[in-house]
Coordinates of C-alpha atoms (C1' of nucleotides) in Angstrom, one line a residue:
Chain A
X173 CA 0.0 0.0 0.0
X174 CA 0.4 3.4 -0.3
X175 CA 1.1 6.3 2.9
X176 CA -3.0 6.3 3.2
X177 CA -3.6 9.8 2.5
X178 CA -2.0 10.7 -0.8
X179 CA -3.5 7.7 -3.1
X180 CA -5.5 8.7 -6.2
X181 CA -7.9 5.7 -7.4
X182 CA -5.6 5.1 -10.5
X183 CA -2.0 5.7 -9.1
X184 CA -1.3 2.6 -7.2
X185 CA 2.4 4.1 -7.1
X186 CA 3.1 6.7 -9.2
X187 CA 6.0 8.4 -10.0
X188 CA 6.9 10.8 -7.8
X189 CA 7.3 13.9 -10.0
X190 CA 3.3 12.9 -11.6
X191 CA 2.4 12.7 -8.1
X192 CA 3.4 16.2 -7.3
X193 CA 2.0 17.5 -10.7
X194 CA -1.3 16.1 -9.4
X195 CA -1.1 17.3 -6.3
X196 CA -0.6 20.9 -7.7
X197 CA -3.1 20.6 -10.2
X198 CA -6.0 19.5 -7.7
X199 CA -4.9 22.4 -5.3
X200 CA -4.8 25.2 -8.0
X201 CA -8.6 23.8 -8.7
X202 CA -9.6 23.8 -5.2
X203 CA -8.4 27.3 -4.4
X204 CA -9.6 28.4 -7.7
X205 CA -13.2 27.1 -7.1
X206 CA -12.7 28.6 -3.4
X207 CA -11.3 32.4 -4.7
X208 CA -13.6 32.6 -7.8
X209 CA -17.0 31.2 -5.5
X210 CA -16.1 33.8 -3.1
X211 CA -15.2 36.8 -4.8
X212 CA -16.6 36.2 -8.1
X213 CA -14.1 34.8 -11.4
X214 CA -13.0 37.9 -12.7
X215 CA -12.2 40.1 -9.5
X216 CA -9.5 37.6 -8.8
X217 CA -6.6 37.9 -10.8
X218 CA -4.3 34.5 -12.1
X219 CA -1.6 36.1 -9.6
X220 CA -3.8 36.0 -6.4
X221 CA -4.8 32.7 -7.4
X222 CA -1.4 31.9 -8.2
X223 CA -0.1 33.8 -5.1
X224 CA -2.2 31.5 -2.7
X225 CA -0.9 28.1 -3.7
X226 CA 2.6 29.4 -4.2
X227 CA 3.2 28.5 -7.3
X228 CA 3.9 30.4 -10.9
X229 CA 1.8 31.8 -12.8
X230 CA 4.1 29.8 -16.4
X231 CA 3.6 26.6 -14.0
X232 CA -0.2 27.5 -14.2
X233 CA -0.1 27.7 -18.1
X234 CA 1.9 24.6 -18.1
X235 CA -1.2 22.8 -16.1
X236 CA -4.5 24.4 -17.5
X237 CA -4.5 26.3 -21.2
X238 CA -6.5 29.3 -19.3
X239 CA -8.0 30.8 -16.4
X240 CA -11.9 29.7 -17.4
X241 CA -10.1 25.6 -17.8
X242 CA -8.7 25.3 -14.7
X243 CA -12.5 26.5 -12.9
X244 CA -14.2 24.0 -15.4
X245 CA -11.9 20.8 -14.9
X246 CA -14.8 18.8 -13.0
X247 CA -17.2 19.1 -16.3
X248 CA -14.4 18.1 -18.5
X249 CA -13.1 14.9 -16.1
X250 CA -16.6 13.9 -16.7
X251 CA -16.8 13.9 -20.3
X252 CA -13.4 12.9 -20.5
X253 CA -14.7 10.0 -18.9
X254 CA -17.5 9.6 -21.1
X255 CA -15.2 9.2 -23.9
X256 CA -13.3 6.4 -22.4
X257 CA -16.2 4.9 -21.2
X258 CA -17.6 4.8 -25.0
X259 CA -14.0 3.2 -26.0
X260 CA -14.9 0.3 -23.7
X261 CA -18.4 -0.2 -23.1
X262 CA -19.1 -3.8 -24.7
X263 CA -22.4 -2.1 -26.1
X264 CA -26.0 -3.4 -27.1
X265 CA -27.9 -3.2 -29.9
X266 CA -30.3 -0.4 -28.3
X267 CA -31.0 3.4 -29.6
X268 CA -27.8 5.3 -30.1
X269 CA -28.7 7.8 -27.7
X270 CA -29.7 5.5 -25.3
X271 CA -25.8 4.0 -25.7
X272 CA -25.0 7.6 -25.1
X273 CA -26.8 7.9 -22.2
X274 CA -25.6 4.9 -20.1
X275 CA -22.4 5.7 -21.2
X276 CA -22.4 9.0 -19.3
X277 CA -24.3 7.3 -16.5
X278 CA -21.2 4.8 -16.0
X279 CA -18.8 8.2 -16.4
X280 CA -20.7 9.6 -13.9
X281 CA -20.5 6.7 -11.6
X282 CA -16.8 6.8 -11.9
X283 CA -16.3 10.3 -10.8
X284 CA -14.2 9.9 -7.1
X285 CA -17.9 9.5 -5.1
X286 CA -18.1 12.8 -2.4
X287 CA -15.8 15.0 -3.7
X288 CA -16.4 15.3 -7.0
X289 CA -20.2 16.7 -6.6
X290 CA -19.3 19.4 -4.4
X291 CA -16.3 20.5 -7.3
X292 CA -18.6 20.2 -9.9
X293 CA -21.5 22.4 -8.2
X294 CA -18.9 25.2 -7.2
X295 CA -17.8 24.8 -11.3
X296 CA -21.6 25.0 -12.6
X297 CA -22.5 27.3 -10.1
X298 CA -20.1 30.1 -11.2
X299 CA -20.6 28.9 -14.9
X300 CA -23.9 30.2 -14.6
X301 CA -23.0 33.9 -13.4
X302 CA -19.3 34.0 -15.5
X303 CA -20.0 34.2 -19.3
X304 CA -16.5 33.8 -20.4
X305 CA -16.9 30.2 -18.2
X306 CA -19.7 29.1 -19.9
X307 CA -18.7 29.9 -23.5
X308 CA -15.2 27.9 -22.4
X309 CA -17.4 24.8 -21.7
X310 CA -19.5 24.5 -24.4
X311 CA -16.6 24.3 -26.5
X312 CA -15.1 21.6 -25.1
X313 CA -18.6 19.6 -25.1
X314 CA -18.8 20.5 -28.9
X315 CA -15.2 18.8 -28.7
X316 CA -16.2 16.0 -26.8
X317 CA -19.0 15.7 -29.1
X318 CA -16.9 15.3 -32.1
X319 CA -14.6 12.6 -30.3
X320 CA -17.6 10.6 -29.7
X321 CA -18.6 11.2 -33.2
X322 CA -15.8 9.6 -33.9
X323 CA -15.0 6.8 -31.2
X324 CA -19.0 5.7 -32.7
X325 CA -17.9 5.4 -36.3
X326 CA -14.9 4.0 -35.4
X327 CA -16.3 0.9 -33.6
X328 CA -20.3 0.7 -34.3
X329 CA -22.4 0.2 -37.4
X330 CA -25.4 2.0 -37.5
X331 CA -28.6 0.5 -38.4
X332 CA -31.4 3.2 -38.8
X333 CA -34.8 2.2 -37.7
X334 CA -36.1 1.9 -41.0
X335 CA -34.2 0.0 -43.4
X336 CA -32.2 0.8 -45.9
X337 CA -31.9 4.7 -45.9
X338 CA -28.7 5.1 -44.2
X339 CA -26.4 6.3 -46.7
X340 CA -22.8 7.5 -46.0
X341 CA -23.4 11.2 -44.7
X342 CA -26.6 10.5 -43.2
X343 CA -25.4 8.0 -40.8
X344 CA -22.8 10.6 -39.7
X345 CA -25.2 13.2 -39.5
X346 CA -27.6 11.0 -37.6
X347 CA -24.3 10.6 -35.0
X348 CA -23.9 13.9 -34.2
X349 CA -27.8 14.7 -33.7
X350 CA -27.7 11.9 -31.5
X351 CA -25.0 13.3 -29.2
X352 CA -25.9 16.7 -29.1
X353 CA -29.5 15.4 -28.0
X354 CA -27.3 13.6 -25.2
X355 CA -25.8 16.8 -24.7
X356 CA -28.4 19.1 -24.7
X357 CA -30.2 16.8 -21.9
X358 CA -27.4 16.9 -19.9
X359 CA -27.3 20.2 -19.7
X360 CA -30.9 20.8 -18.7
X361 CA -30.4 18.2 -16.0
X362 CA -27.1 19.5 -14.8
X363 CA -29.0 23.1 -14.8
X364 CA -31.9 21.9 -12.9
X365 CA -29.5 20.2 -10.8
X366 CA -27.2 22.8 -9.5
X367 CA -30.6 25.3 -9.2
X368 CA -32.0 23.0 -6.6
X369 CA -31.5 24.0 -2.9
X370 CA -29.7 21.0 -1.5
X371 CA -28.7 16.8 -1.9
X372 CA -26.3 17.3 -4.7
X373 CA -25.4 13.8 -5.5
X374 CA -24.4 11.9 -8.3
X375 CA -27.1 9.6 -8.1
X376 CA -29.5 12.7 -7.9
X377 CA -27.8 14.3 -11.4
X378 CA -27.9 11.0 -12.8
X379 CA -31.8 10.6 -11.9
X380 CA -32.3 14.0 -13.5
X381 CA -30.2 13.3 -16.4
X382 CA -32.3 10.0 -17.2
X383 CA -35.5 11.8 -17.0
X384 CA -34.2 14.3 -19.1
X385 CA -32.8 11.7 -22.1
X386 CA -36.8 10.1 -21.3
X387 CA -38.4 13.4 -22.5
X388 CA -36.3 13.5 -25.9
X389 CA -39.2 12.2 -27.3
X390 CA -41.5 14.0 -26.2
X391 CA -39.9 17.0 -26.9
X392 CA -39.7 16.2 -30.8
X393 CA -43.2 14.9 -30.9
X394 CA -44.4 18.0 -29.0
X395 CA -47.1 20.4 -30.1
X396 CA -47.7 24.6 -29.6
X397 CA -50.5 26.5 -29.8
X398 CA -50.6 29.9 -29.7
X399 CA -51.9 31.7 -26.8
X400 CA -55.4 33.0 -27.3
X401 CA -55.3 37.0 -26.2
X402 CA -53.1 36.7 -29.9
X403 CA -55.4 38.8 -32.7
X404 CA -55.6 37.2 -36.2
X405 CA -54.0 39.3 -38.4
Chain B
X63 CA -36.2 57.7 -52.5
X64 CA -32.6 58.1 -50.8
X65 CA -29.3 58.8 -52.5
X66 CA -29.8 55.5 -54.3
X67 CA -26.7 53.8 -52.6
X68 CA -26.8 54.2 -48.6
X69 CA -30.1 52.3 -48.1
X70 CA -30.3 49.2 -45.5
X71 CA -33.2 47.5 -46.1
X72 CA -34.9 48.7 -43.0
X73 CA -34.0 52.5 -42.4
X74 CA -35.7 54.7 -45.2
X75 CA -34.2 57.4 -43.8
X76 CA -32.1 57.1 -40.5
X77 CA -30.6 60.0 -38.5
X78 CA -27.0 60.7 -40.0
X79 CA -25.8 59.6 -37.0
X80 CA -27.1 56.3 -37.0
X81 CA -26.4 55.4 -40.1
X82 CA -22.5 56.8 -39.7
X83 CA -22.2 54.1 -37.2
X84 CA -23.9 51.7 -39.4
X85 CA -21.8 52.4 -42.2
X86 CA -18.5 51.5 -39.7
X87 CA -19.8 48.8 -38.4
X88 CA -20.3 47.4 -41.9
X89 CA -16.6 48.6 -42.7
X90 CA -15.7 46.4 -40.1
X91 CA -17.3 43.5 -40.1
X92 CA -16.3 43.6 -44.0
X93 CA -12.4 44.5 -43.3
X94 CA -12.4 42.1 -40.7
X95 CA -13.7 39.2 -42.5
X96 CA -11.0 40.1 -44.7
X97 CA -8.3 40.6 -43.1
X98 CA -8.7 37.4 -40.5
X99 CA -9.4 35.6 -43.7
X100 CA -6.2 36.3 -45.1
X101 CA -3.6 36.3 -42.1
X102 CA -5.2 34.0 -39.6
X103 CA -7.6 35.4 -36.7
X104 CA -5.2 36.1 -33.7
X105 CA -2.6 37.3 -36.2
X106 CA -4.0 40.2 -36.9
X107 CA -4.4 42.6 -34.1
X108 CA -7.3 45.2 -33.3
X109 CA -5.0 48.0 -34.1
X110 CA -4.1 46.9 -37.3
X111 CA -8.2 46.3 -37.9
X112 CA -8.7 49.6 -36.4
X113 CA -6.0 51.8 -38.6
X114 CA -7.4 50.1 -42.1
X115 CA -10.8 51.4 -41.1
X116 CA -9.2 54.5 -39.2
X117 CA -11.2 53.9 -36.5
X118 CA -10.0 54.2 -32.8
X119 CA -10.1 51.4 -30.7
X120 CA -12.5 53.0 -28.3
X121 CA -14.8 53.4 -30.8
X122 CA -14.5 49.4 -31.9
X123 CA -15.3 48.4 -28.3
X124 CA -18.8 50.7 -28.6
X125 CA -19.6 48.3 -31.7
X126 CA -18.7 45.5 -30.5
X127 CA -18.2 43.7 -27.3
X128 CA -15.0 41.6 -28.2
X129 CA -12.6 40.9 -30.8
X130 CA -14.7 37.5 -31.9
X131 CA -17.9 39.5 -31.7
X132 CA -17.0 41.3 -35.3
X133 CA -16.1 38.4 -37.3
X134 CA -19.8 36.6 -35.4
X135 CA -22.0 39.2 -37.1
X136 CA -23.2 37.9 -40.1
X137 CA -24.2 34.6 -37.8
X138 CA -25.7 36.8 -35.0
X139 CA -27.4 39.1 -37.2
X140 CA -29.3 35.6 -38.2
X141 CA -30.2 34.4 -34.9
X142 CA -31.3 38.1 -34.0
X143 CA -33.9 37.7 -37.3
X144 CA -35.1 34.3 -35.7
X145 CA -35.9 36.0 -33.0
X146 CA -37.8 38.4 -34.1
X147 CA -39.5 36.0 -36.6
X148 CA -40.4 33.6 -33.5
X149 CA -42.4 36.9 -32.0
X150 CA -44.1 38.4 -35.2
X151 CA -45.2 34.6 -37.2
X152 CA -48.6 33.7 -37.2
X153 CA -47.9 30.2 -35.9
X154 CA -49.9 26.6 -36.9
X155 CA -50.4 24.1 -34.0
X156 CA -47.5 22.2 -35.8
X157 CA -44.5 20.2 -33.9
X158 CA -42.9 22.8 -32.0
X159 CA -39.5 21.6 -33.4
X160 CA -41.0 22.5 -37.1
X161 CA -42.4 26.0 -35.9
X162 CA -38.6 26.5 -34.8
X163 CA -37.8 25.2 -38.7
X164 CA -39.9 27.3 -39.9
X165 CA -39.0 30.4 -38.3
X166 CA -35.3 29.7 -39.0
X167 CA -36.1 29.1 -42.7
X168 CA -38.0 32.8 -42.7
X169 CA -35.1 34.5 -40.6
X170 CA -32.4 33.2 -43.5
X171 CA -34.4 34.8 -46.1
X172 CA -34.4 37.9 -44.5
X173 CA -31.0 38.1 -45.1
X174 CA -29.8 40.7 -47.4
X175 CA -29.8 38.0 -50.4
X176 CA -26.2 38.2 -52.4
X177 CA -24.1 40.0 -49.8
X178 CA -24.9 37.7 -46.5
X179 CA -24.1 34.3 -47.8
X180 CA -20.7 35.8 -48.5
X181 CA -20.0 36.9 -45.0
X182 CA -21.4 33.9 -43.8
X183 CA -19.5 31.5 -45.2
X184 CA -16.1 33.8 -44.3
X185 CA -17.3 33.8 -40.9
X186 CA -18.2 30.1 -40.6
X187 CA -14.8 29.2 -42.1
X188 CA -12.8 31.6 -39.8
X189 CA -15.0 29.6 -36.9
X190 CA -14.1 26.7 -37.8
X191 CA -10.0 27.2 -37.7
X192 CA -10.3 29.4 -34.3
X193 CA -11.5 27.9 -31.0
X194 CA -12.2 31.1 -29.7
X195 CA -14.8 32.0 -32.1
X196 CA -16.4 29.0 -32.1
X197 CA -16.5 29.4 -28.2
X198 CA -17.7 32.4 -28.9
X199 CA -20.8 31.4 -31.6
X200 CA -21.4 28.6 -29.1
X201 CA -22.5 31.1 -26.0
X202 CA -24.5 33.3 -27.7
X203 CA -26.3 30.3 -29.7
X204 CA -27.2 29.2 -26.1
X205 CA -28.3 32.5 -25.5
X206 CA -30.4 32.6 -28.1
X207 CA -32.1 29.2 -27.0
X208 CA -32.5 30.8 -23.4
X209 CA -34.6 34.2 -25.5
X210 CA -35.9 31.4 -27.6
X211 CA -37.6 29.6 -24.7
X212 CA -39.1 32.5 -23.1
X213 CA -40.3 34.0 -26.4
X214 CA -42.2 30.8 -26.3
X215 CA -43.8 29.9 -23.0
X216 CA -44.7 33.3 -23.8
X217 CA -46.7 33.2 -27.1
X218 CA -47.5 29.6 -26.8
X219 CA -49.4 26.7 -25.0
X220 CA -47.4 23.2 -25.4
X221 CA -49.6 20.8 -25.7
X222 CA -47.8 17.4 -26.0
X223 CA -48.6 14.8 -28.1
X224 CA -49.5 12.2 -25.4
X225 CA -51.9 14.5 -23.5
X226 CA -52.2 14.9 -19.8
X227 CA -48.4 14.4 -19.5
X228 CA -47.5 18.0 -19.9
X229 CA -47.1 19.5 -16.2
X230 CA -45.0 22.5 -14.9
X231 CA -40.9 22.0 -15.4
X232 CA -41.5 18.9 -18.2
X233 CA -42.9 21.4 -20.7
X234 CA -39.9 23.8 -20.2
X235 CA -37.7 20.9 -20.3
X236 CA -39.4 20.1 -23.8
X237 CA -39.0 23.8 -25.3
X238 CA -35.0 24.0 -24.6
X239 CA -34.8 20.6 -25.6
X240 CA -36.6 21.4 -29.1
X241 CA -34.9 24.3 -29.2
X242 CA -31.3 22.5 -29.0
X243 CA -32.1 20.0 -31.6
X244 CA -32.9 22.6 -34.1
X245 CA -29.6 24.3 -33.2
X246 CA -27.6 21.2 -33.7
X247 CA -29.6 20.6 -36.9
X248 CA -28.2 24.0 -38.0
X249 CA -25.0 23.6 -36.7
X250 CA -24.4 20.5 -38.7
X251 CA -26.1 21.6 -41.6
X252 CA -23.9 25.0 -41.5
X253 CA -21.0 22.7 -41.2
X254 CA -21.6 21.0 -44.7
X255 CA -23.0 23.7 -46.6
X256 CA -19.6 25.5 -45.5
X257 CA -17.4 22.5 -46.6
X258 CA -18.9 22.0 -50.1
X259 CA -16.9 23.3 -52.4
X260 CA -19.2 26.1 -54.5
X261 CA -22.4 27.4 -55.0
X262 CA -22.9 29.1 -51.3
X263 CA -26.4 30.4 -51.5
X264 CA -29.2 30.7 -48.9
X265 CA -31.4 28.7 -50.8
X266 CA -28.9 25.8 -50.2
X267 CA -28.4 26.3 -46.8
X268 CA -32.3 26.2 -46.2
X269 CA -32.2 22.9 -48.5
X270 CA -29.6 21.4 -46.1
X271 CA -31.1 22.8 -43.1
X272 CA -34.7 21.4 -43.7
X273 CA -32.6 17.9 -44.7
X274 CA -30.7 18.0 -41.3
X275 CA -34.1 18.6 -39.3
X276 CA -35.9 15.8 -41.2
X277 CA -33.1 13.3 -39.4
X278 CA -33.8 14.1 -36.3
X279 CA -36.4 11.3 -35.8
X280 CA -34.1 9.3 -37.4
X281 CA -31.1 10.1 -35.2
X282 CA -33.4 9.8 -32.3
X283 CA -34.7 5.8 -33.0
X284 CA -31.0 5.1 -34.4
X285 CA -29.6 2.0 -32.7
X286 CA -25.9 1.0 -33.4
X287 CA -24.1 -2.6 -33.8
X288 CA -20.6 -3.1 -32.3
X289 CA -17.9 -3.9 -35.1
X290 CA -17.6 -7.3 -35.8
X291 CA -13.8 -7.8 -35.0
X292 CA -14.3 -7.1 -31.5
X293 CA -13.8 -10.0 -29.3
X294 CA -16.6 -10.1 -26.5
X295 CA -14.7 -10.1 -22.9
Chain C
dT145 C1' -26.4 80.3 -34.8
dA146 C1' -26.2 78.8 -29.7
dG147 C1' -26.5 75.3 -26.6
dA148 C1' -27.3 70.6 -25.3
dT149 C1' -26.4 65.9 -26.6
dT150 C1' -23.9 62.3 -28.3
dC151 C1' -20.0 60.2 -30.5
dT152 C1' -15.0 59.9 -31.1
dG153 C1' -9.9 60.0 -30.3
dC154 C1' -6.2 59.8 -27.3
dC155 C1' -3.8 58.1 -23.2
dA156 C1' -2.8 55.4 -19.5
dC157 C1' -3.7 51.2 -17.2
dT158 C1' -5.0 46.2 -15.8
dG159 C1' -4.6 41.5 -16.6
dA160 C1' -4.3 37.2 -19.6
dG161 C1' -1.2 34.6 -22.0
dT162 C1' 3.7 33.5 -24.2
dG163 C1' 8.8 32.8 -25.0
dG164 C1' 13.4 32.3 -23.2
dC165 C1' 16.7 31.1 -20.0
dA166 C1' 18.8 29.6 -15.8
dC167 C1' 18.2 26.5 -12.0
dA168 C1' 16.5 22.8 -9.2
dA169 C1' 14.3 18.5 -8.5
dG170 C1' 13.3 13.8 -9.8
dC171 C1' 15.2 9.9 -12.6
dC172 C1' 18.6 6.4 -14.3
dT173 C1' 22.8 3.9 -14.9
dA174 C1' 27.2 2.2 -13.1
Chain D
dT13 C1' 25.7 6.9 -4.1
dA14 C1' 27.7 9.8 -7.4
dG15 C1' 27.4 11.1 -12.1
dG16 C1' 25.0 12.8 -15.9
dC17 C1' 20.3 13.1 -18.1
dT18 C1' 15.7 14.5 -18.3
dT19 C1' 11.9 17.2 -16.9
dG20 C1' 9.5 20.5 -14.3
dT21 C1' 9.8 25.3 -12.2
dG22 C1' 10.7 30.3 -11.3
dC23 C1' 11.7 34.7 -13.0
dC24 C1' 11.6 38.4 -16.4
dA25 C1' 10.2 40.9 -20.1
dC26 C1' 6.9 41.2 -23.7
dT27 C1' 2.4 41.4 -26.6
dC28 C1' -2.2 42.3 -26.9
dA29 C1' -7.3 42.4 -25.5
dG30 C1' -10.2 45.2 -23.1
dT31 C1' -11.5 49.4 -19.8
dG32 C1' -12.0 54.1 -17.8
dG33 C1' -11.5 59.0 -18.1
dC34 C1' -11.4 63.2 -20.3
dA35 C1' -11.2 66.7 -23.9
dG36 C1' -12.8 68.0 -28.3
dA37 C1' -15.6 67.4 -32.5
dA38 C1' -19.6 66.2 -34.8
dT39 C1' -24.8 65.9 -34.8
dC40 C1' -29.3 67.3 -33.3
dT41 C1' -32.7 70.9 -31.5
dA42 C1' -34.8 75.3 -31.1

DNA sequence: TAGATTCTGCCACTGAGTGGCACAAGCCTA
DNA sequence: TAGGCTTGTGCCACTCAGTGGCAGAATCTA
């Protein structure tokens, strides 16, 4: 075994110098999500944040490619996650999206249990106030989305409900619709989820983000009318 | 009539002033596009921009809110016509997600016909070789789905197509989750009608776009096989 | 044409992000 | 365990996006 405290699930014994590296990383994130929840993400500067877990600000650049990554590194451990978790997955023969969606269940599942739901809430939770945040994260899930785009035509067929229409383009066409549906749900999930008051849990996001993938459906199928005070023109 | 030449299609006659700033916003959305086209988007700095046009860079930052935001404007300019669209249309109890088609189709040929599909497709190409303006396209799409959402519980009643299911949050959940698809419909048909080689014209970007939003079902009921040469564990 | 309003140019400043170089800490072989 | 080798770090100077303030010029109003 290892000296109890400083074990990370996959580093059974790590090299001493990634250890550190780790170590730094996870306590620039900390104090990041700490500073920026506090004060807000732009009234702290890379040098205070810097300042507080004595390190440089090149050693920062070396670690995260900007000041909104290193506040959004929960979200992307989960999808970077996901994408491993597609790589492996010994699959059924269900709905695409519903691949998708247990998929990003099992990422979920694999995020380090207590911890990683209290990150991620500080990370959504300033996302939602910090434009500059949010524009930095759904970039990397339009990324993530390509990846998976790619991971599926790399080791799936796809058979289209009815037979015999899916042509070349299509079935990639048909890919990327299906993930950004699995996107999109997540993000309505993960919104309702940080907006609710308390019992952040995985389980609890990955709840929401079932019932969200379960009104996909209904969504396409649904129907508007418009409201009657409306004249006819 | 006006001096023939300086007319936008919507001010007959505009205060000078207005249509001074007009006409330099035009100049640089226009130089812009050209010159990021040319050298690459973050090798060409705002002063160089701002000395072609002879404009200070004060008075770039009162036209737009960022360096990404000019070389966005011929994409914005569309989403801003959706918008507006979405308020004005006399609506039929159709799928919400082809009222949403709809609209988009009417908001593209609002577009100043010749001139637009130019910009656009300069625009969409810088995107595409510049994370930051994709970022950038990304947020305010999500934006516009936000608008797009209240615009809607405001003019509209959902009713869904299996009735009595429709309650409080679900039919929310519905409207952002319509309103992403037809995003990601766009998105991808964008994508294409940017990478084919000639003939950029609205009319073929409607043609693609009402192609991409007739998958949707499709990408929805999807399923995938694993490839053969995978060994089951 | 005078006066109020609004836009613009200039200047100085903050803060994110980068490149280069010297140094130190971890690593590997004898 | 001492030597060189590799790799991560700190420091410094620099570029460039974006902001605030103020003086002056252009537009609008009467």
């Amino acid at each position: 075994m290892d000296t109890l405290a400083s074990m990370t699930p996959e580093n059974p014994v790590l090299p001493l110098r990634e250890r550190k590296k780790l170590r730094t990383r996870q306590a620039l994130i900390d104090t990041a999500l700490e500073l920026f929840g506090e004060h807000g993400f732009d009234r702290v500067t890379l040098d205070q944040l810097c300042e507080s877990v004595e390190v440089s600000k090149r050693t920062f650049f070396r670690t995260f490619s900007s000041k909104e990554d290193v506040a959004a590194a929960p979200t992307q451990d989960l999808w970077t996650a996901f994408l491993e978790v597609l790589e492996d997955h010994p699959p059924q023969g269900r709905p695409l999206v519903s691949l998708y969606e247990e998929a990003l269940v099992e990422a979920i599942g694999r995020m380090p249990s207590d911890t990683w739901a209290q990150r991620a809430l500080a990370s959504r939770r300033l996302a939602a106030r910090t434009p500059s945040m949010d524009a930095h994260g759904l970039a990397f899930c339009n990324r993530v989305s390509r990846e998976a785009a790619a991971v599926t035509e790399r080791r799936f067929t796809l058979d289209s409900a009815e037979k015999g229409t899916a042509e070349e383009g299509i079935a990639a066409l048909r890919v990327r619709l299906a993930l950004d549906m699995l996107l999109s749900a997540f993000h309505q999930a993960l919104a309702a989820w940080v907006a609710q008051p308390a019992g952040h849990t995985r389980e609890d996001l990955t709840r929401r983000l079932r019932a969200a993938c379960a009104e996909l459906p209904g969504a396409l199928a649904a129907t508007a009318e418009p409201r009657g005070e409306e004249a006819v023109r």
